[in-house]
mmCIF file of C-alpha atoms in Angstrom:
data_model
loop_
_atom_site.group_PDB
_atom_site.id
_atom_site.type_symbol
_atom_site.label_atom_id
_atom_site.label_comp_id
_atom_site.label_asym_id
_atom_site.label_seq_id
_atom_site.Cartn_x
_atom_site.Cartn_y
_atom_site.Cartn_z
ATOM 1 C CA MET C 1 -50.285 41.623 -44.404
ATOM 2 C CA ALA C 2 -48.822 44.536 -42.329
ATOM 3 C CA VAL C 3 -45.967 44.393 -39.844
ATOM 4 C CA VAL C 4 -48.621 44.334 -36.722
ATOM 5 C CA GLU C 5 -51.936 43.263 -37.634
ATOM 6 C CA PHE C 6 -54.965 41.882 -35.839
ATOM 7 C CA GLU C 7 -57.035 38.845 -36.593
ATOM 8 C CA LEU C 8 -60.574 38.996 -34.986
ATOM 9 C CA GLN C 9 -61.141 34.913 -34.497
ATOM 10 C CA ALA C 10 -64.448 35.301 -32.197
ATOM 11 C CA LYS C 11 -66.645 37.644 -30.204
ATOM 12 C CA CYS C 12 -69.090 36.820 -27.330
ATOM 13 C CA ALA C 13 -72.358 38.496 -28.687
ATOM 14 C CA GLU C 14 -73.403 38.432 -24.947
ATOM 15 C CA THR C 15 -70.956 40.889 -23.693
ATOM 16 C CA GLY C 16 -68.408 42.032 -26.382
ATOM 17 C CA ALA C 17 -65.442 40.031 -25.196
ATOM 18 C CA ARG C 18 -63.236 39.233 -28.228
ATOM 19 C CA ALA C 19 -60.470 36.455 -29.152
ATOM 20 C CA GLY C 20 -58.301 37.304 -31.735
ATOM 21 C CA ARG C 21 -54.386 36.855 -32.984
ATOM 22 C CA LEU C 22 -52.269 39.964 -32.892
ATOM 23 C CA HIS C 23 -49.453 39.135 -35.625
ATOM 24 C CA THR C 24 -45.953 40.941 -35.071
ATOM 25 C CA ALA C 25 -42.393 40.418 -36.484
ATOM 26 C CA HIS C 26 -41.733 38.935 -33.420
ATOM 27 C CA GLY C 27 -44.504 36.317 -33.202
ATOM 28 C CA THR C 28 -48.281 35.505 -33.211
ATOM 29 C CA ILE C 29 -49.819 36.595 -30.062
ATOM 30 C CA GLU C 30 -53.047 35.051 -28.587
ATOM 31 C CA THR C 31 -55.482 37.694 -27.397
ATOM 32 C CA PRO C 32 -56.665 38.276 -24.798
ATOM 33 C CA VAL C 33 -53.194 38.833 -23.486
ATOM 34 C CA PHE C 34 -52.054 39.736 -20.293
ATOM 35 C CA MET C 35 -48.446 41.700 -20.688
ATOM 36 C CA PRO C 36 -45.973 41.072 -18.120
ATOM 37 C CA VAL C 37 -43.952 44.419 -17.137
ATOM 38 C CA GLY C 38 -40.248 44.617 -17.727
ATOM 39 C CA THR C 39 -39.611 48.126 -16.610
ATOM 40 C CA TYR C 40 -35.705 47.876 -17.137
ATOM 41 C CA GLY C 41 -36.037 45.406 -19.639
ATOM 42 C CA SER C 42 -36.164 42.865 -17.135
ATOM 43 C CA VAL C 43 -39.487 40.684 -15.492
ATOM 44 C CA LYS C 44 -38.282 41.403 -11.837
ATOM 45 C CA ALA C 45 -37.291 37.899 -10.446
ATOM 46 C CA LEU C 46 -37.700 36.036 -13.428
ATOM 47 C CA THR C 47 -35.232 34.858 -16.681
ATOM 48 C CA PRO C 48 -36.346 35.429 -20.255
ATOM 49 C CA ARG C 49 -35.895 31.624 -20.163
ATOM 50 C CA ASP C 50 -38.648 31.409 -17.671
ATOM 51 C CA LEU C 51 -41.058 33.574 -19.176
ATOM 52 C CA GLU C 52 -40.577 31.885 -22.518
ATOM 53 C CA VAL C 53 -40.170 28.403 -21.733
ATOM 54 C CA ASP C 54 -41.995 27.683 -18.290
ATOM 55 C CA LEU C 55 -44.627 30.877 -18.610
ATOM 56 C CA ASN C 56 -44.816 30.813 -22.502
ATOM 57 C CA ALA C 57 -45.338 34.659 -22.266
ATOM 58 C CA ARG C 58 -45.812 35.996 -25.772
ATOM 59 C CA ILE C 59 -45.293 39.480 -25.153
ATOM 60 C CA ILE C 60 -43.947 41.493 -22.358
ATOM 61 C CA LEU C 61 -44.090 45.550 -21.601
ATOM 62 C CA ALA C 62 -40.888 47.632 -20.934
ATOM 63 C CA ASN C 63 -40.473 51.539 -20.038
ATOM 64 C CA THR C 64 -39.392 53.808 -22.321
ATOM 65 C CA TYR C 65 -38.308 56.639 -19.908
ATOM 66 C CA HIS C 66 -36.164 54.385 -17.280
ATOM 67 C CA LEU C 67 -34.652 52.984 -20.410
ATOM 68 C CA PHE C 68 -34.005 56.344 -22.029
ATOM 69 C CA LEU C 69 -32.293 57.432 -18.677
ATOM 70 C CA ARG C 70 -30.839 53.978 -18.173
ATOM 71 C CA PRO C 71 -28.676 52.843 -20.067
ATOM 72 C CA GLY C 72 -29.881 54.786 -22.983
ATOM 73 C CA HIS C 73 -31.849 54.052 -26.105
ATOM 74 C CA GLU C 74 -28.769 55.133 -28.346
ATOM 75 C CA ARG C 75 -26.540 52.277 -26.621
ATOM 76 C CA ILE C 76 -29.147 49.807 -26.588
ATOM 77 C CA GLU C 77 -29.507 50.461 -30.220
ATOM 78 C CA ARG C 78 -25.878 50.361 -31.122
ATOM 79 C CA LEU C 79 -26.178 46.710 -28.921
ATOM 80 C CA GLY C 80 -28.420 45.369 -31.532
ATOM 81 C CA GLY C 81 -31.825 46.628 -29.887
ATOM 82 C CA LEU C 82 -33.595 45.957 -26.907
ATOM 83 C CA HIS C 83 -34.724 42.051 -28.076
ATOM 84 C CA ARG C 84 -30.777 41.308 -28.382
ATOM 85 C CA PHE C 85 -29.723 43.319 -25.551
ATOM 86 C CA MET C 86 -32.073 41.204 -23.373
ATOM 87 C CA ALA C 87 -32.235 37.678 -24.770
ATOM 88 C CA TRP C 88 -36.183 37.904 -25.492
ATOM 89 C CA PRO C 89 -37.237 36.500 -28.836
ATOM 90 C CA ARG C 90 -40.605 37.478 -28.581
ATOM 91 C CA ALA C 91 -42.931 40.818 -29.138
ATOM 92 C CA ILE C 92 -42.260 43.603 -26.766
ATOM 93 C CA LEU C 93 -44.239 46.541 -26.166
ATOM 94 C CA THR C 94 -42.819 49.626 -25.014
ATOM 95 C CA ASP C 95 -45.050 52.567 -23.232
ATOM 96 C CA SER C 96 -43.936 56.567 -24.219
ATOM 97 C CA GLY C 97 -42.578 57.235 -20.819
ATOM 98 C CA GLY C 98 -45.379 59.609 -20.401
ATOM 99 C CA PHE C 99 -47.009 58.097 -17.222
ATOM 100 C CA GLN C 100 -43.736 58.178 -15.448
ATOM 101 C CA VAL C 101 -42.838 61.692 -16.370
ATOM 102 C CA PHE C 102 -46.439 62.993 -15.461
ATOM 103 C CA SER C 103 -45.644 61.259 -11.877
ATOM 104 C CA LEU C 104 -42.756 63.132 -11.369
ATOM 105 C CA ASP C 105 -45.153 66.292 -10.332
ATOM 106 C CA THR C 106 -42.615 68.925 -9.426
ATOM 107 C CA PHE C 107 -39.914 67.719 -11.288
ATOM 108 C CA ARG C 108 -41.526 68.702 -14.958
ATOM 109 C CA LYS C 109 -43.105 71.168 -16.985
ATOM 110 C CA VAL C 110 -45.503 70.595 -19.207
ATOM 111 C CA THR C 111 -46.066 72.752 -22.740
ATOM 112 C CA ASP C 112 -47.477 72.159 -26.046
ATOM 113 C CA GLU C 113 -44.673 70.924 -27.805
ATOM 114 C CA GLY C 114 -43.749 68.164 -24.903
ATOM 115 C CA VAL C 115 -42.500 67.404 -21.536
ATOM 116 C CA LEU C 116 -39.729 69.187 -19.775
ATOM 117 C CA PHE C 117 -38.410 66.809 -16.708
ATOM 118 C CA ARG C 118 -35.418 65.931 -14.477
ATOM 119 C CA SER C 119 -34.502 62.717 -13.964
ATOM 120 C CA HIS C 120 -35.368 61.137 -10.471
ATOM 121 C CA LEU C 121 -31.379 59.346 -11.044
ATOM 122 C CA ASN C 122 -29.598 62.440 -11.016
ATOM 123 C CA GLY C 123 -31.522 65.619 -11.948
ATOM 124 C CA ASP C 124 -30.253 65.709 -15.063
ATOM 125 C CA GLN C 125 -32.812 67.832 -17.299
ATOM 126 C CA HIS C 126 -34.419 66.173 -20.267
ATOM 127 C CA PHE C 127 -37.306 67.138 -22.867
ATOM 128 C CA PHE C 128 -39.770 64.947 -24.321
ATOM 129 C CA THR C 129 -41.910 65.587 -27.219
ATOM 130 C CA PRO C 130 -44.345 63.903 -29.307
ATOM 131 C CA GLU C 131 -41.123 63.387 -32.320
ATOM 132 C CA SER C 132 -38.613 62.333 -29.605
ATOM 133 C CA THR C 133 -40.477 59.481 -27.705
ATOM 134 C CA VAL C 134 -41.161 57.780 -31.210
ATOM 135 C CA ASP C 135 -37.621 58.008 -32.130
ATOM 136 C CA VAL C 136 -36.633 56.752 -28.502
ATOM 137 C CA GLN C 137 -38.809 53.503 -28.982
ATOM 138 C CA LEU C 138 -37.772 52.799 -32.777
ATOM 139 C CA ALA C 139 -34.171 53.000 -31.271
ATOM 140 C CA LEU C 140 -35.181 50.294 -28.967
ATOM 141 C CA GLY C 141 -36.864 48.197 -31.536
ATOM 142 C CA SER C 142 -40.098 47.252 -29.737
ATOM 143 C CA ASP C 143 -42.903 45.742 -31.895
ATOM 144 C CA ILE C 144 -45.499 48.204 -30.246
ATOM 145 C CA ASN C 145 -44.763 51.800 -29.567
ATOM 146 C CA MET C 146 -47.051 54.173 -27.793
ATOM 147 C CA VAL C 147 -47.599 57.747 -28.402
ATOM 148 C CA LEU C 148 -46.309 60.269 -25.798
ATOM 149 C CA ASP C 149 -49.905 61.505 -23.672
ATOM 150 C CA GLU C 150 -50.733 63.400 -20.758
ATOM 151 C CA CYS C 151 -52.153 61.485 -17.791
ATOM 152 C CA LEU C 152 -53.752 63.209 -14.902
ATOM 153 C CA PRO C 153 -54.498 61.955 -11.378
ATOM 154 C CA TYR C 154 -57.906 61.494 -10.047
ATOM 155 C CA PRO C 155 -59.931 63.920 -9.289
ATOM 156 C CA THR C 156 -59.719 66.857 -12.163
ATOM 157 C CA GLU C 157 -61.487 69.543 -13.413
ATOM 158 C CA HIS C 158 -63.513 69.266 -16.568
ATOM 159 C CA ALA C 159 -61.850 72.434 -17.972
ATOM 160 C CA ALA C 160 -58.163 70.693 -17.062
ATOM 161 C CA ALA C 161 -59.065 67.277 -18.110
ATOM 162 C CA GLU C 162 -60.210 68.954 -21.619
ATOM 163 C CA GLN C 163 -56.884 71.000 -22.107
ATOM 164 C CA SER C 164 -55.212 67.486 -21.658
ATOM 165 C CA MET C 165 -57.091 65.612 -23.659
ATOM 166 C CA ARG C 166 -56.703 68.395 -26.504
ATOM 167 C CA ARG C 167 -53.012 68.300 -25.872
ATOM 168 C CA THR C 168 -52.697 64.666 -26.056
ATOM 169 C CA ILE C 169 -54.745 64.524 -29.552
ATOM 170 C CA ARG C 170 -52.516 67.028 -30.321
ATOM 171 C CA TRP C 171 -49.155 65.260 -29.261
ATOM 172 C CA ALA C 172 -50.736 61.703 -31.131
ATOM 173 C CA ARG C 173 -51.253 63.567 -34.526
ATOM 174 C CA ILE C 174 -47.644 64.918 -34.370
ATOM 175 C CA GLY C 175 -46.473 61.642 -32.857
ATOM 176 C CA TYR C 176 -48.108 59.467 -35.963
ATOM 177 C CA GLN C 177 -46.930 61.484 -38.989
ATOM 178 C CA HIS C 178 -43.352 61.442 -37.351
ATOM 179 C CA TYR C 179 -43.637 57.471 -37.188
ATOM 180 C CA LEU C 180 -45.306 57.413 -40.851
ATOM 181 C CA ARG C 181 -42.131 58.881 -41.930
ATOM 182 C CA ARG C 182 -39.659 57.028 -40.015
ATOM 183 C CA GLU C 183 -41.399 53.763 -39.447
ATOM 184 C CA LYS C 184 -40.197 52.260 -42.841
ATOM 185 C CA GLY C 185 -38.468 49.098 -42.624
ATOM 186 C CA LEU C 186 -38.652 49.246 -38.604
ATOM 187 C CA HIS C 187 -41.519 46.418 -38.408
ATOM 188 C CA CYS C 188 -43.629 47.933 -35.224
ATOM 189 C CA ALA C 189 -46.720 49.675 -34.405
ATOM 190 C CA LEU C 190 -47.721 52.881 -32.863
ATOM 191 C CA PHE C 191 -50.702 53.274 -31.033
ATOM 192 C CA PRO C 192 -52.656 56.183 -29.897
ATOM 193 C CA ILE C 193 -54.403 56.441 -26.139
ATOM 194 C CA VAL C 194 -57.601 57.628 -25.320
ATOM 195 C CA GLN C 195 -57.330 60.035 -22.657
ATOM 196 C CA GLY C 196 -60.320 62.406 -21.188
ATOM 197 C CA SER C 197 -60.367 61.651 -17.197
ATOM 198 C CA MET C 198 -63.477 60.510 -16.032
ATOM 199 C CA TYR C 199 -65.671 62.235 -18.222
ATOM 200 C CA PRO C 200 -67.535 60.315 -21.127
ATOM 201 C CA ASP C 201 -67.837 63.391 -23.519
ATOM 202 C CA LEU C 202 -64.331 63.706 -23.135
ATOM 203 C CA ARG C 203 -63.551 60.086 -23.616
ATOM 204 C CA ARG C 204 -65.902 60.024 -26.646
ATOM 205 C CA ALA C 205 -64.457 63.307 -28.040
ATOM 206 C CA CYS C 206 -61.389 61.801 -27.965
ATOM 207 C CA ALA C 207 -61.501 58.487 -29.631
ATOM 208 C CA HIS C 208 -63.586 60.344 -32.350
ATOM 209 C CA GLU C 209 -60.751 62.529 -33.317
ATOM 210 C CA LEU C 210 -58.070 59.687 -32.946
ATOM 211 C CA LEU C 211 -59.601 57.258 -35.061
ATOM 212 C CA GLU C 212 -59.069 59.539 -37.836
ATOM 213 C CA LEU C 213 -55.217 58.441 -37.831
ATOM 214 C CA ASP C 214 -56.414 54.962 -38.588
ATOM 215 C CA ALA C 215 -53.786 53.456 -36.230
ATOM 216 C CA PRO C 216 -53.040 49.340 -36.298
ATOM 217 C CA GLY C 217 -54.218 49.552 -32.377
ATOM 218 C CA TYR C 218 -55.734 51.844 -29.496
ATOM 219 C CA ALA C 219 -54.835 52.325 -26.060
ATOM 220 C CA ILE C 220 -57.073 53.412 -23.244
ATOM 221 C CA GLY C 221 -55.195 55.171 -20.917
ATOM 222 C CA GLY C 222 -55.800 57.383 -17.777
ATOM 223 C CA LEU C 223 -56.958 54.414 -15.258
ATOM 224 C CA SER C 224 -55.349 53.377 -12.404
ATOM 225 C CA VAL C 225 -54.639 57.013 -11.570
ATOM 226 C CA GLY C 226 -56.498 56.903 -7.869
ATOM 227 C CA GLU C 227 -60.057 56.861 -9.183
ATOM 228 C CA PRO C 228 -62.644 54.344 -7.976
ATOM 229 C CA ARG C 229 -62.322 50.990 -9.685
ATOM 230 C CA GLU C 230 -66.034 51.056 -10.845
ATOM 231 C CA LEU C 231 -65.463 54.567 -12.459
ATOM 232 C CA SER C 232 -62.362 52.763 -14.435
ATOM 233 C CA GLN C 233 -64.654 50.244 -15.495
ATOM 234 C CA GLU C 234 -67.438 52.194 -16.784
ATOM 235 C CA MET C 235 -64.768 54.633 -18.725
ATOM 236 C CA VAL C 236 -63.448 51.422 -20.263
ATOM 237 C CA ALA C 237 -67.321 50.162 -20.901
ATOM 238 C CA LEU C 238 -67.779 53.597 -22.136
ATOM 239 C CA THR C 239 -64.405 53.683 -24.787
ATOM 240 C CA ALA C 240 -63.819 50.427 -26.111
ATOM 241 C CA PRO C 241 -66.835 50.369 -28.441
ATOM 242 C CA LEU C 242 -65.548 53.401 -29.915
ATOM 243 C CA LEU C 243 -62.857 51.866 -31.112
ATOM 244 C CA PRO C 244 -62.532 49.784 -34.323
ATOM 245 C CA GLU C 245 -63.467 46.238 -34.381
ATOM 246 C CA ASN C 246 -60.696 45.043 -36.458
ATOM 247 C CA ARG C 247 -57.985 46.728 -34.550
ATOM 248 C CA PRO C 248 -56.543 45.658 -30.771
ATOM 249 C CA ARG C 249 -57.408 47.456 -27.621
ATOM 250 C CA TYR C 250 -55.253 47.855 -24.518
ATOM 251 C CA VAL C 251 -56.222 49.286 -21.548
ATOM 252 C CA MET C 252 -53.205 50.307 -19.519
ATOM 253 C CA GLY C 253 -52.152 49.456 -16.067
ATOM 254 C CA VAL C 254 -54.712 46.974 -15.211
ATOM 255 C CA GLY C 255 -56.150 45.240 -12.937
ATOM 256 C CA MET C 256 -56.495 43.204 -9.804
ATOM 257 C CA PRO C 257 -56.837 39.080 -10.791
ATOM 258 C CA GLU C 258 -60.897 39.486 -10.193
ATOM 259 C CA GLU C 259 -61.071 42.655 -12.372
ATOM 260 C CA LEU C 260 -59.506 40.736 -15.506
ATOM 261 C CA PRO C 261 -63.036 39.371 -16.391
ATOM 262 C CA GLN C 262 -64.737 42.129 -16.259
ATOM 263 C CA TYR C 263 -62.157 44.158 -18.380
ATOM 264 C CA VAL C 264 -62.216 41.481 -21.393
ATOM 265 C CA ALA C 265 -66.352 41.305 -21.072
ATOM 266 C CA LYS C 266 -66.223 44.965 -22.262
ATOM 267 C CA GLY C 267 -64.257 44.042 -25.725
ATOM 268 C CA VAL C 268 -60.278 44.318 -24.381
ATOM 269 C CA ASP C 269 -57.722 42.538 -25.968
ATOM 270 C CA MET C 270 -54.302 43.421 -23.840
ATOM 271 C CA MET C 271 -53.594 44.456 -20.550
ATOM 272 C CA ASP C 272 -50.647 45.139 -18.445
ATOM 273 C CA CYS C 273 -49.867 45.762 -14.608
ATOM 274 C CA VAL C 274 -47.085 45.310 -12.039
ATOM 275 C CA LEU C 275 -49.450 44.018 -9.219
ATOM 276 C CA PRO C 276 -48.749 40.352 -10.283
ATOM 277 C CA THR C 277 -44.870 40.993 -9.926
ATOM 278 C CA ARG C 278 -44.819 43.707 -6.959
ATOM 279 C CA ASN C 279 -47.039 41.661 -4.815
ATOM 280 C CA ALA C 280 -45.428 38.568 -5.244
ATOM 281 C CA ARG C 281 -42.200 40.163 -4.013
ATOM 282 C CA ASN C 282 -44.085 41.334 -1.000
ATOM 283 C CA GLY C 283 -45.455 38.078 -0.324
ATOM 284 C CA THR C 284 -49.012 38.201 -1.490
ATOM 285 C CA LEU C 285 -49.859 35.516 -4.035
ATOM 286 C CA PHE C 286 -53.000 34.959 -6.263
ATOM 287 C CA THR C 287 -54.464 31.298 -6.370
ATOM 288 C CA SER C 288 -57.377 29.631 -7.442
ATOM 289 C CA GLU C 289 -58.686 29.526 -3.596
ATOM 290 C CA GLY C 290 -58.335 33.655 -2.975
ATOM 291 C CA ARG C 291 -55.194 35.713 -2.122
ATOM 292 C CA LEU C 292 -52.583 34.149 0.228
ATOM 293 C CA VAL C 293 -50.418 35.936 2.254
ATOM 294 C CA ILE C 294 -47.472 33.785 2.961
ATOM 295 C CA LYS C 295 -45.941 35.203 5.908
ATOM 296 C CA GLN C 296 -49.064 34.177 7.752
ATOM 297 C CA ALA C 297 -48.454 31.912 10.742
ATOM 298 C CA ARG C 298 -51.028 29.369 9.483
ATOM 299 C CA TYR C 299 -48.791 28.092 6.594
ATOM 300 C CA MET C 300 -45.752 27.428 8.833
ATOM 301 C CA GLU C 301 -46.204 23.688 8.528
ATOM 302 C CA ASP C 302 -48.632 23.393 5.707
ATOM 303 C CA GLU C 303 -47.108 20.977 3.417
ATOM 304 C CA GLY C 304 -49.701 21.521 0.798
ATOM 305 C CA PRO C 305 -48.895 23.392 -2.669
ATOM 306 C CA LEU C 306 -49.487 27.096 -2.869
ATOM 307 C CA ASP C 307 -52.412 26.526 -5.298
ATOM 308 C CA PRO C 308 -53.381 22.753 -6.117
ATOM 309 C CA LYS C 309 -54.755 23.934 -9.210
ATOM 310 C CA CYS C 310 -51.613 25.746 -10.789
ATOM 311 C CA PRO C 311 -49.137 23.770 -13.050
ATOM 312 C CA CYS C 312 -46.140 26.547 -12.485
ATOM 313 C CA TYR C 313 -43.182 25.002 -11.099
ATOM 314 C CA ALA C 314 -43.260 26.400 -7.370
ATOM 315 C CA CYS C 315 -46.578 24.927 -7.132
ATOM 316 C CA ARG C 316 -45.370 21.486 -8.764
ATOM 317 C CA THR C 317 -42.622 21.705 -6.255
ATOM 318 C CA PHE C 318 -42.550 23.411 -3.268
ATOM 319 C CA SER C 319 -44.981 23.502 -0.148
ATOM 320 C CA ARG C 320 -46.337 26.529 1.500
ATOM 321 C CA ALA C 321 -44.104 26.018 4.658
ATOM 322 C CA TYR C 322 -41.019 25.925 2.705
ATOM 323 C CA LEU C 323 -42.313 29.027 0.736
ATOM 324 C CA ARG C 324 -42.947 30.677 3.954
ATOM 325 C CA HIS C 325 -39.693 29.827 5.072
ATOM 326 C CA LEU C 326 -38.130 31.414 2.142
ATOM 327 C CA PHE C 327 -39.827 34.637 2.603
ATOM 328 C CA MET C 328 -39.532 35.044 6.586
ATOM 329 C CA ALA C 329 -35.515 34.352 5.963
ATOM 330 C CA GLY C 330 -35.576 37.148 3.071
ATOM 331 C CA GLU C 331 -34.128 34.695 0.591
ATOM 332 C CA MET C 332 -34.369 35.662 -3.220
ATOM 333 C CA LEU C 333 -35.456 32.504 -4.151
ATOM 334 C CA PHE C 334 -38.696 32.989 -2.738
ATOM 335 C CA SER C 335 -39.284 36.197 -4.967
ATOM 336 C CA MET C 336 -38.645 34.028 -8.020
ATOM 337 C CA LEU C 337 -40.750 31.236 -7.279
ATOM 338 C CA ALA C 338 -43.497 33.595 -6.273
ATOM 339 C CA THR C 339 -43.516 35.717 -9.095
ATOM 340 C CA MET C 340 -43.391 32.906 -11.363
ATOM 341 C CA HIS C 341 -46.474 31.900 -10.050
ATOM 342 C CA ASN C 342 -48.124 34.786 -9.778
ATOM 343 C CA VAL C 343 -47.313 35.824 -13.595
ATOM 344 C CA GLN C 344 -48.779 32.240 -14.287
ATOM 345 C CA HIS C 345 -51.976 32.873 -12.489
ATOM 346 C CA TYR C 346 -52.719 35.967 -14.946
ATOM 347 C CA LEU C 347 -51.576 34.429 -18.200
ATOM 348 C CA ASP C 348 -53.517 31.447 -17.348
ATOM 349 C CA THR C 349 -56.573 33.342 -16.606
ATOM 350 C CA MET C 350 -56.548 35.050 -19.710
ATOM 351 C CA ARG C 351 -55.904 31.519 -21.650
ATOM 352 C CA GLU C 352 -59.049 30.519 -19.650
ATOM 353 C CA MET C 353 -61.129 33.318 -21.367
ATOM 354 C CA ARG C 354 -59.525 32.615 -24.719
ATOM 355 C CA GLU C 355 -60.887 29.458 -24.584
ATOM 356 C CA ALA C 356 -64.340 30.186 -23.243
ATOM 357 C CA ILE C 357 -64.740 32.986 -25.816
ATOM 358 C CA LEU C 358 -63.770 30.674 -28.968
ATOM 359 C CA PHE C 359 -66.267 28.034 -27.682
ATOM 360 C CA GLY C 360 -69.067 30.049 -27.001
ATOM 361 C CA ARG C 361 -68.986 29.579 -23.149
ATOM 362 C CA PHE C 362 -67.631 33.258 -21.974
ATOM 363 C CA PRO C 363 -70.923 34.385 -20.661
ATOM 364 C CA ALA C 364 -71.463 31.227 -18.105
ATOM 365 C CA TYR C 365 -67.319 31.925 -17.479
ATOM 366 C CA LEU C 366 -68.116 35.554 -16.628
ATOM 367 C CA ARG C 367 -71.262 34.300 -14.315
ATOM 368 C CA ASN C 368 -68.812 31.855 -12.736
ATOM 369 C CA SER C 369 -66.287 34.104 -11.972
ATOM 370 C CA ARG C 370 -68.677 36.832 -10.062
ATOM 371 C CA THR C 371 -70.308 34.307 -8.343
ATOM 372 C CA HIS C 372 -66.861 32.599 -7.168
ATOM 373 C CA LEU C 373 -65.231 35.524 -6.048
ATOM 374 C CA PRO C 374 -62.630 34.770 -3.739
ATOM 375 C CA ALA C 375 -63.363 36.550 -0.279
ATOM 376 C CA GLU C 376 -60.607 38.731 0.030
ATOM 377 C CA ALA C 377 -61.559 40.089 -3.716
ATOM 378 C CA ALA C 378 -65.352 40.485 -2.732
ATOM 379 C CA ALA C 379 -64.454 42.584 0.385
ATOM 380 C CA ASP C 380 -62.247 45.211 -1.549
#
């Protein structure tokens, strides 16, 4: 068996939703899966023990750009790799850092060879190439690496999007060949990323050319960059079926809780997003009854749990009144409890969908999720 291998267990004939197992050197991941984001090698407000023992997260995401700048990939490698550095025994996916670099806007310059950029920390100049981003991720020791790609904002003219897409393909080929030369014994996989902005012809062309790499998995990038949500869904619906049936499909940077079933229904296996953790710290909780904004006065004396259907520690132990008090007082404990709950909500949603796919109930699950969208979600 390959170091990273995908095992397809079931597929919904009506929708294309899939359930599988993704085998890595640091454990098996049941899919569909949501990956909590640990940008700096830490999921904000959660300990690795919270993630492993209480939440049973099987894989998290870390950010190559930020770890490259601080504390540095070479230092992490000297200290035994990212798993050892952050005391996380399960799988890690690292992005290439491309999205963060392209978000710098005026602080970077793109050429066919790579991206010249200045650190947002101290202004130091750096150059990311398809090869160097692979080297950084191999030093980190993550289980799944991503190629360097160019991520454009929305909207983008077709000609510019095509030029960018061609550059992404070129970088993917260079990066993948470099990975093949270096990968031996390093126990990881490298995923190319399908780009093409919001143009169906570019998405098709990019997917077609990237398939020639015969990679162990593929990602769909360039979403959540300002486009209407329905357009994001359209691009995933178009792209996912073009990718190999026996390889995992990863949609980067999505989405809201009510969107998760929509992406899974389109054949997506992996997702990540900062929304559950960021919203938690800002006082917005995702529950089975809809979104809950904890600062609202109606929760001042509410003795009920945050979500009566949630098994997390916060919901089992504390009242809405207490959680509101912690938030209003600016206590760190609020961020810890709220983040634990939101991540639990996301992970449980994925587990429910996986079970529905395995037992042939996903179409009913999907219909039910559309019919019973929380009022806040329906209004978005």
